[in-house]
PDB file of C-alpha atoms and ligand atoms in Angstrom:
ATOM      1  CA  MET A   1      37.170  11.920 -40.443  1.00 77.00           C
ATOM      2  CA  THR A   2      38.014   9.276 -38.063  1.00 87.00           C
ATOM      3  CA  ARG A   3      36.736   9.967 -34.457  1.00 92.00           C
ATOM      4  CA  LEU A   4      38.900   8.808 -31.617  1.00 97.00           C
ATOM      5  CA  THR A   5      38.143   9.227 -27.804  1.00 98.00           C
ATOM      6  CA  CYS A   6      41.196   9.241 -25.457  1.00 98.00           C
ATOM      7  CA  ALA A   7      40.925   8.247 -21.934  1.00 98.00           C
ATOM      8  CA  THR A   8      43.788   9.851 -19.914  1.00 98.00           C
ATOM      9  CA  GLY A   9      43.980  11.987 -16.726  1.00 96.00           C
ATOM     10  CA  ASN A  10      47.498  13.264 -17.644  1.00 97.00           C
ATOM     11  CA  ALA A  11      47.637  16.536 -19.292  1.00 97.00           C
ATOM     12  CA  GLY A  12      51.093  16.009 -20.881  1.00 98.00           C
ATOM     13  CA  LYS A  13      49.907  12.969 -22.710  1.00 98.00           C
ATOM     14  CA  LEU A  14      46.770  14.716 -23.917  1.00 98.00           C
ATOM     15  CA  ARG A  15      48.706  17.605 -25.213  1.00 97.00           C
ATOM     16  CA  GLU A  16      50.859  15.234 -27.158  1.00 98.00           C
ATOM     17  CA  PHE A  17      48.005  13.216 -28.682  1.00 98.00           C
ATOM     18  CA  ARG A  18      46.095  16.363 -29.697  1.00 97.00           C
ATOM     19  CA  MET A  19      49.158  17.532 -31.394  1.00 96.00           C
ATOM     20  CA  ALA A  20      49.648  14.104 -33.145  1.00 96.00           C
ATOM     21  CA  ALA A  21      45.970  13.927 -34.187  1.00 95.00           C
ATOM     22  CA  GLY A  22      46.008  17.589 -35.593  1.00 89.00           C
ATOM     23  CA  SER A  23      48.653  16.639 -38.140  1.00 82.00           C
ATOM     24  CA  ALA A  24      46.852  13.347 -39.030  1.00 84.00           C
ATOM     25  CA  ASP A  25      43.509  14.919 -39.777  1.00 83.00           C
ATOM     26  CA  LEU A  26      41.900  12.904 -36.855  1.00 90.00           C
ATOM     27  CA  ASP A  27      39.013  14.117 -34.558  1.00 92.00           C
ATOM     28  CA  LEU A  28      40.462  13.396 -31.121  1.00 96.00           C
ATOM     29  CA  GLU A  29      38.473  14.260 -27.903  1.00 96.00           C
ATOM     30  CA  LEU A  30      39.036  13.545 -24.289  1.00 97.00           C
ATOM     31  CA  LEU A  31      36.490  11.280 -22.798  1.00 97.00           C
ATOM     32  CA  ALA A  32      33.706  13.341 -21.454  1.00 94.00           C
ATOM     33  CA  ASN A  33      33.377  13.210 -17.732  1.00 90.00           C
ATOM     34  CA  TYR A  34      36.653  11.480 -17.339  1.00 94.00           C
ATOM     35  CA  LYS A  35      37.386  13.065 -14.010  1.00 93.00           C
ATOM     36  CA  ALA A  36      33.974  12.007 -12.594  1.00 96.00           C
ATOM     37  CA  LEU A  37      34.452   8.229 -13.534  1.00 97.00           C
ATOM     38  CA  PRO A  38      35.966   5.846 -11.085  1.00 97.00           C
ATOM     39  CA  GLU A  39      39.805   5.352 -11.993  1.00 96.00           C
ATOM     40  CA  ALA A  40      40.866   2.319 -13.737  1.00 97.00           C
ATOM     41  CA  ILE A  41      42.825  -0.091 -11.631  1.00 97.00           C
ATOM     42  CA  GLU A  42      46.279  -0.442 -13.071  1.00 95.00           C
ATOM     43  CA  ASP A  43      47.380  -3.762 -11.603  1.00 96.00           C
ATOM     44  CA  GLY A  44      48.768  -5.421 -14.737  1.00 97.00           C
ATOM     45  CA  ALA A  45      52.481  -6.533 -14.803  1.00 97.00           C
ATOM     46  CA  THR A  46      53.110  -5.048 -18.224  1.00 98.00           C
ATOM     47  CA  PHE A  47      52.372  -1.763 -20.011  1.00 98.00           C
ATOM     48  CA  GLU A  48      50.382  -3.706 -22.541  1.00 98.00           C
ATOM     49  CA  GLU A  49      48.132  -5.239 -19.871  1.00 98.00           C
ATOM     50  CA  ASN A  50      47.516  -1.809 -18.176  1.00 98.00           C
ATOM     51  CA  ALA A  51      46.752  -0.103 -21.307  1.00 98.00           C
ATOM     52  CA  ILE A  52      44.172  -2.873 -22.172  1.00 98.00           C
ATOM     53  CA  LYS A  53      42.502  -2.694 -18.700  1.00 98.00           C
ATOM     54  CA  LYS A  54      42.387   1.100 -18.862  1.00 98.00           C
ATOM     55  CA  ALA A  55      40.786   1.248 -22.256  1.00 98.00           C
ATOM     56  CA  LEU A  56      38.394  -1.455 -21.429  1.00 98.00           C
ATOM     57  CA  HIS A  57      37.543   0.285 -18.169  1.00 98.00           C
ATOM     58  CA  TYR A  58      36.611   3.548 -19.809  1.00 98.00           C
ATOM     59  CA  SER A  59      35.124   2.247 -23.188  1.00 98.00           C
ATOM     60  CA  PRO A  60      31.579   1.770 -21.845  1.00 97.00           C
ATOM     61  CA  HIS A  61      31.352   5.532 -21.410  1.00 97.00           C
ATOM     62  CA  ALA A  62      32.343   6.452 -25.126  1.00 96.00           C
ATOM     63  CA  ASP A  63      30.623   6.020 -28.319  1.00 94.00           C
ATOM     64  CA  GLY A  64      33.085   4.283 -30.845  1.00 96.00           C
ATOM     65  CA  LEU A  65      36.740   3.898 -30.806  1.00 97.00           C
ATOM     66  CA  LEU A  66      38.471   4.702 -27.529  1.00 98.00           C
ATOM     67  CA  PHE A  67      42.146   4.488 -26.655  1.00 98.00           C
ATOM     68  CA  ALA A  68      44.314   4.478 -23.576  1.00 98.00           C
ATOM     69  CA  ASP A  69      48.159   4.838 -23.192  1.00 98.00           C
ATOM     70  CA  ASP A  70      50.178   3.066 -20.448  1.00 98.00           C
ATOM     71  CA  SER A  71      53.751   4.219 -20.522  1.00 98.00           C
ATOM     72  CA  GLY A  72      56.764   4.891 -18.248  1.00 98.00           C
ATOM     73  CA  LEU A  73      60.518   4.837 -17.963  1.00 98.00           C
ATOM     74  CA  ALA A  74      62.638   1.739 -17.616  1.00 98.00           C
ATOM     75  CA  VAL A  75      66.021   2.288 -16.073  1.00 98.00           C
ATOM     76  CA  ASP A  76      68.691  -0.472 -16.713  1.00 98.00           C
ATOM     77  CA  ALA A  77      70.702   0.088 -13.453  1.00 98.00           C
ATOM     78  CA  LEU A  78      67.394  -0.080 -11.470  1.00 98.00           C
ATOM     79  CA  GLY A  79      66.325  -3.406 -13.136  1.00 98.00           C
ATOM     80  CA  GLY A  80      63.718  -1.689 -15.300  1.00 98.00           C
ATOM     81  CA  ALA A  81      62.192   0.408 -12.474  1.00 98.00           C
ATOM     82  CA  PRO A  82      60.052   2.548 -12.121  1.00 98.00           C
ATOM     83  CA  GLY A  83      58.575   0.772 -15.245  1.00 98.00           C
ATOM     84  CA  VAL A  84      54.756   0.331 -14.774  1.00 98.00           C
ATOM     85  CA  TYR A  85      54.955   2.295 -11.515  1.00 98.00           C
ATOM     86  CA  SER A  86      56.398   5.303 -13.063  1.00 98.00           C
ATOM     87  CA  ALA A  87      53.481   7.610 -12.298  1.00 98.00           C
ATOM     88  CA  ARG A  88      53.355   6.753  -8.585  1.00 97.00           C
ATOM     89  CA  TYR A  89      57.231   5.988  -8.180  1.00 98.00           C
ATOM     90  CA  SER A  90      57.550   8.225  -5.083  1.00 98.00           C
ATOM     91  CA  GLY A  91      54.447   6.859  -3.473  1.00 98.00           C
ATOM     92  CA  PRO A  92      51.016   8.234  -2.803  1.00 96.00           C
ATOM     93  CA  GLY A  93      50.601  11.952  -3.784  1.00 96.00           C
ATOM     94  CA  ALA A  94      53.480  11.553  -6.149  1.00 98.00           C
ATOM     95  CA  THR A  95      54.211  14.513  -8.497  1.00 98.00           C
ATOM     96  CA  ASP A  96      56.588  14.733 -11.472  1.00 98.00           C
ATOM     97  CA  ALA A  97      58.921  16.624  -9.239  1.00 98.00           C
ATOM     98  CA  SER A  98      58.833  14.043  -6.342  1.00 98.00           C
ATOM     99  CA  ASN A  99      59.280  11.311  -8.903  1.00 98.00           C
ATOM    100  CA  ASN A 100      62.339  12.849 -10.570  1.00 98.00           C
ATOM    101  CA  ALA A 101      63.885  13.727  -7.101  1.00 98.00           C
ATOM    102  CA  LEU A 102      63.653  10.053  -6.034  1.00 98.00           C
ATOM    103  CA  LEU A 103      65.034   8.879  -9.374  1.00 98.00           C
ATOM    104  CA  LEU A 104      67.927  11.139  -9.010  1.00 98.00           C
ATOM    105  CA  ARG A 105      68.588   9.776  -5.363  1.00 98.00           C
ATOM    106  CA  ASN A 106      68.124   6.123  -6.521  1.00 98.00           C
ATOM    107  CA  LEU A 107      70.768   6.741  -9.412  1.00 98.00           C
ATOM    108  CA  HIS A 108      73.230   8.763  -7.092  1.00 98.00           C
ATOM    109  CA  GLY A 109      76.841   7.516  -7.767  1.00 97.00           C
ATOM    110  CA  ILE A 110      75.567   5.102 -10.467  1.00 98.00           C
ATOM    111  CA  ALA A 111      77.646   5.409 -13.752  1.00 98.00           C
ATOM    112  CA  ASN A 112      75.301   3.443 -15.889  1.00 98.00           C
ATOM    113  CA  ARG A 113      72.441   5.837 -16.655  1.00 98.00           C
ATOM    114  CA  THR A 114      70.806   4.146 -19.715  1.00 98.00           C
ATOM    115  CA  ALA A 115      67.032   4.062 -19.844  1.00 98.00           C
ATOM    116  CA  ARG A 116      64.170   3.966 -22.309  1.00 98.00           C
ATOM    117  CA  PHE A 117      60.683   5.403 -22.386  1.00 98.00           C
ATOM    118  CA  VAL A 118      58.154   2.669 -23.315  1.00 98.00           C
ATOM    119  CA  CYS A 119      54.475   3.173 -24.321  1.00 99.00           C
ATOM    120  CA  ALA A 120      51.630   0.799 -25.135  1.00 98.00           C
ATOM    121  CA  ILE A 121      48.472   2.254 -26.643  1.00 98.00           C
ATOM    122  CA  ALA A 122      45.307   0.033 -26.539  1.00 98.00           C
ATOM    123  CA  LEU A 123      42.524   0.740 -29.052  1.00 98.00           C
ATOM    124  CA  VAL A 124      39.071  -0.788 -28.216  1.00 98.00           C
ATOM    125  CA  GLU A 125      35.519  -0.453 -29.366  1.00 98.00           C
ATOM    126  CA  GLY A 126      33.018  -1.499 -26.708  1.00 97.00           C
ATOM    127  CA  ALA A 127      34.490  -4.731 -25.129  1.00 98.00           C
ATOM    128  CA  ARG A 128      36.451  -5.608 -28.268  1.00 98.00           C
ATOM    129  CA  VAL A 129      40.153  -5.007 -28.336  1.00 98.00           C
ATOM    130  CA  ILE A 130      41.080  -3.738 -31.761  1.00 98.00           C
ATOM    131  CA  GLY A 131      44.895  -3.670 -31.211  1.00 98.00           C
ATOM    132  CA  VAL A 132      47.774  -2.732 -28.991  1.00 98.00           C
ATOM    133  CA  TYR A 133      50.596  -0.547 -30.478  1.00 98.00           C
ATOM    134  CA  HIS A 134      54.022  -0.082 -29.070  1.00 98.00           C
ATOM    135  CA  GLY A 135      56.861   2.387 -29.048  1.00 98.00           C
ATOM    136  CA  ALA A 136      60.218   2.781 -27.315  1.00 98.00           C
ATOM    137  CA  VAL A 137      62.987   5.344 -27.221  1.00 98.00           C
ATOM    138  CA  GLU A 138      66.471   5.034 -25.777  1.00 98.00           C
ATOM    139  CA  GLY A 139      68.314   7.627 -23.715  1.00 98.00           C
ATOM    140  CA  ALA A 140      70.393   8.302 -20.618  1.00 98.00           C
ATOM    141  CA  LEU A 141      69.384  10.013 -17.348  1.00 98.00           C
ATOM    142  CA  LEU A 142      71.311  13.220 -16.445  1.00 98.00           C
ATOM    143  CA  GLU A 143      72.348  14.148 -12.956  1.00 98.00           C
ATOM    144  CA  GLU A 144      70.036  17.238 -12.963  1.00 97.00           C
ATOM    145  CA  PRO A 145      67.054  18.357 -14.870  1.00 98.00           C
ATOM    146  CA  ARG A 146      67.355  20.457 -18.034  1.00 98.00           C
ATOM    147  CA  GLY A 147      64.573  22.298 -19.712  1.00 98.00           C
ATOM    148  CA  ASN A 148      60.892  22.925 -18.876  1.00 96.00           C
ATOM    149  CA  GLY A 149      58.993  21.272 -21.905  1.00 97.00           C
ATOM    150  CA  GLY A 150      57.188  17.992 -21.795  1.00 98.00           C
ATOM    151  CA  PHE A 151      56.216  16.391 -18.541  1.00 98.00           C
ATOM    152  CA  GLY A 152      57.163  13.637 -16.157  1.00 98.00           C
ATOM    153  CA  TYR A 153      60.774  12.564 -16.462  1.00 98.00           C
ATOM    154  CA  ASP A 154      61.471  14.503 -19.567  1.00 98.00           C
ATOM    155  CA  PRO A 155      63.883  16.982 -18.083  1.00 98.00           C
ATOM    156  CA  LEU A 156      66.233  14.147 -16.943  1.00 98.00           C
ATOM    157  CA  PHE A 157      65.971  12.029 -20.106  1.00 99.00           C
ATOM    158  CA  PHE A 158      68.869  12.913 -22.501  1.00 98.00           C
ATOM    159  CA  CYS A 159      68.009  11.970 -26.095  1.00 98.00           C
ATOM    160  CA  PRO A 160      71.276  11.308 -27.989  1.00 98.00           C
ATOM    161  CA  ALA A 161      69.533  11.932 -31.394  1.00 97.00           C
ATOM    162  CA  PHE A 162      68.667  15.450 -30.303  1.00 98.00           C
ATOM    163  CA  GLY A 163      71.691  16.122 -28.202  1.00 98.00           C
ATOM    164  CA  CYS A 164      69.431  17.494 -25.398  1.00 98.00           C
ATOM    165  CA  THR A 165      66.809  16.337 -22.981  1.00 98.00           C
ATOM    166  CA  PHE A 166      63.052  15.886 -23.946  1.00 98.00           C
ATOM    167  CA  GLY A 167      62.469  18.761 -21.639  1.00 98.00           C
ATOM    168  CA  GLU A 168      64.506  20.944 -23.932  1.00 98.00           C
ATOM    169  CA  ALA A 169      63.380  19.655 -27.221  1.00 98.00           C
ATOM    170  CA  THR A 170      60.259  21.197 -28.929  1.00 98.00           C
ATOM    171  CA  ALA A 171      56.954  19.280 -28.629  1.00 98.00           C
ATOM    172  CA  GLU A 172      57.203  18.585 -32.263  1.00 97.00           C
ATOM    173  CA  GLN A 173      60.745  17.165 -31.999  1.00 98.00           C
ATOM    174  CA  LYS A 174      59.730  14.928 -29.109  1.00 98.00           C
ATOM    175  CA  LEU A 175      56.745  13.465 -30.763  1.00 98.00           C
ATOM    176  CA  SER A 176      58.671  12.773 -33.919  1.00 98.00           C
ATOM    177  CA  LEU A 177      60.911  10.358 -32.025  1.00 98.00           C
ATOM    178  CA  SER A 178      59.139   9.568 -28.851  1.00 98.00           C
ATOM    179  CA  HIS A 179      57.563   6.205 -27.606  1.00 98.00           C
ATOM    180  CA  ARG A 180      54.369   7.919 -27.630  1.00 98.00           C
ATOM    181  CA  GLY A 181      54.735   9.198 -31.130  1.00 98.00           C
ATOM    182  CA  GLN A 182      55.764   5.816 -32.471  1.00 98.00           C
ATOM    183  CA  ALA A 183      52.795   3.997 -30.735  1.00 98.00           C
ATOM    184  CA  PHE A 184      50.257   6.643 -31.907  1.00 98.00           C
ATOM    185  CA  ARG A 185      51.536   6.406 -35.669  1.00 97.00           C
ATOM    186  CA  ALA A 186      51.280   2.551 -35.389  1.00 98.00           C
ATOM    187  CA  MET A 187      47.714   3.078 -34.313  1.00 97.00           C
ATOM    188  CA  LEU A 188      47.046   5.268 -37.278  1.00 96.00           C
ATOM    189  CA  ALA A 189      48.581   3.009 -39.658  1.00 96.00           C
ATOM    190  CA  ALA A 190      46.319   0.097 -38.405  1.00 96.00           C
ATOM    191  CA  LEU A 191      43.216   2.389 -38.623  1.00 94.00           C
ATOM    192  CA  ARG A 192      44.083   3.282 -42.276  1.00 91.00           C
ATOM    193  CA  LYS A 193      44.461  -0.352 -43.431  1.00 88.00           C
TER     194      LYS A 193
HETATM  195  P1  ITT B   1      46.679   7.956 -17.311  1.00 59.12           P
HETATM  196  O1  ITT B   1      46.805   6.557 -16.791  1.00 59.12           O
HETATM  197  O2  ITT B   1      45.654   8.794 -16.847  1.00 59.12           O
HETATM  198  O3  ITT B   1      46.866   8.074 -18.824  1.00 59.12           O
HETATM  199  P2  ITT B   1      49.212   8.531 -15.889  1.00 59.12           P
HETATM  200  O4  ITT B   1      50.174   9.564 -15.862  1.00 59.12           O
HETATM  201  O5  ITT B   1      48.650   7.795 -14.672  1.00 59.12           O
HETATM  202  O6  ITT B   1      47.930   8.874 -16.827  1.00 59.12           O
HETATM  203  P3  ITT B   1      50.674   6.045 -16.601  1.00 59.12           P
HETATM  204  O7  ITT B   1      50.163   5.120 -15.424  1.00 59.12           O
HETATM  205  O8  ITT B   1      50.754   5.466 -17.969  1.00 59.12           O
HETATM  206  O9  ITT B   1      49.749   7.394 -16.898  1.00 59.12           O
HETATM  207  O10 ITT B   1      52.098   6.503 -16.122  1.00 59.12           O
HETATM  208  C1  ITT B   1      52.992   7.151 -16.946  1.00 59.12           C
HETATM  209  C2  ITT B   1      54.051   7.885 -16.248  1.00 59.12           C
HETATM  210  O11 ITT B   1      55.147   7.627 -16.855  1.00 59.12           O
HETATM  211  C3  ITT B   1      53.959   9.415 -16.340  1.00 59.12           C
HETATM  212  O12 ITT B   1      53.164   9.808 -15.281  1.00 59.12           O
HETATM  213  C4  ITT B   1      55.254   9.852 -16.264  1.00 59.12           C
HETATM  214  O13 ITT B   1      55.699   9.870 -14.967  1.00 59.12           O
HETATM  215  C5  ITT B   1      56.031   8.766 -17.017  1.00 59.12           C
HETATM  216  N1  ITT B   1      55.990   9.009 -18.555  1.00 59.12           N
HETATM  217  C6  ITT B   1      55.295   8.369 -19.578  1.00 59.12           C
HETATM  218  N2  ITT B   1      55.595   9.038 -20.763  1.00 59.12           N
HETATM  219  C7  ITT B   1      56.498  10.002 -20.545  1.00 59.12           C
HETATM  220  C8  ITT B   1      56.892  10.975 -21.231  1.00 59.12           C
HETATM  221  O14 ITT B   1      56.597  11.075 -22.591  1.00 59.12           O
HETATM  222  N3  ITT B   1      57.723  11.929 -20.775  1.00 59.12           N
HETATM  223  C9  ITT B   1      57.951  11.915 -19.375  1.00 59.12           C
HETATM  224  N4  ITT B   1      57.498  11.026 -18.594  1.00 59.12           N
HETATM  225  C10 ITT B   1      56.733  10.082 -19.112  1.00 59.12           C
END
């Protein structure tokens, strides 16, 4: 069974990765001592750059394969913001609630609500980058949150294929279509080659 270490401080991401690994017969574990390690500096201009920076930052603390996810929401009417700043959109101490509130304020009165979630997963072993895997999913932002599932911007993100938000979809549904599900499956396919 392939063993993979995941480096993330985001409980929502970890839940989704655990679910994806469970159905793929993979042994996935969170990097031990993740919280005690200094945080990776995410100063890249792209999701891909930041995913690689994160994975290489944490890999010296893992045996074997390690991956990190950099992801976020790109809103067309905001020129692609919050993008790589999605986690800290509303500044220091940002929470999902404060980020969602700021997003709604910035979109107030704007008719074009199209947006996409984007994910890059970097897989490394020691200092070697094995690959970077991508996913993206299109949707539109509602004017108020709906549903308590998922995390982050999920309650605002209306997914046309489901006819509901990612916050209302089941975890399995979200993973079947999401940016993270796509990127994770691309990584699995590469590992199985
Ligand atoms: P790690 O770097 O520790 O993995 P993080 O939350 O800081 O966790 P990112 O820098 O990649 O991760 O920021 C991702 C942010 O984008 C996340 O905090 C959410 O606000 C948003 N986001 C990403 N994927 C999402 C999803 O599936 N649903 C809702 N929001 C998402």
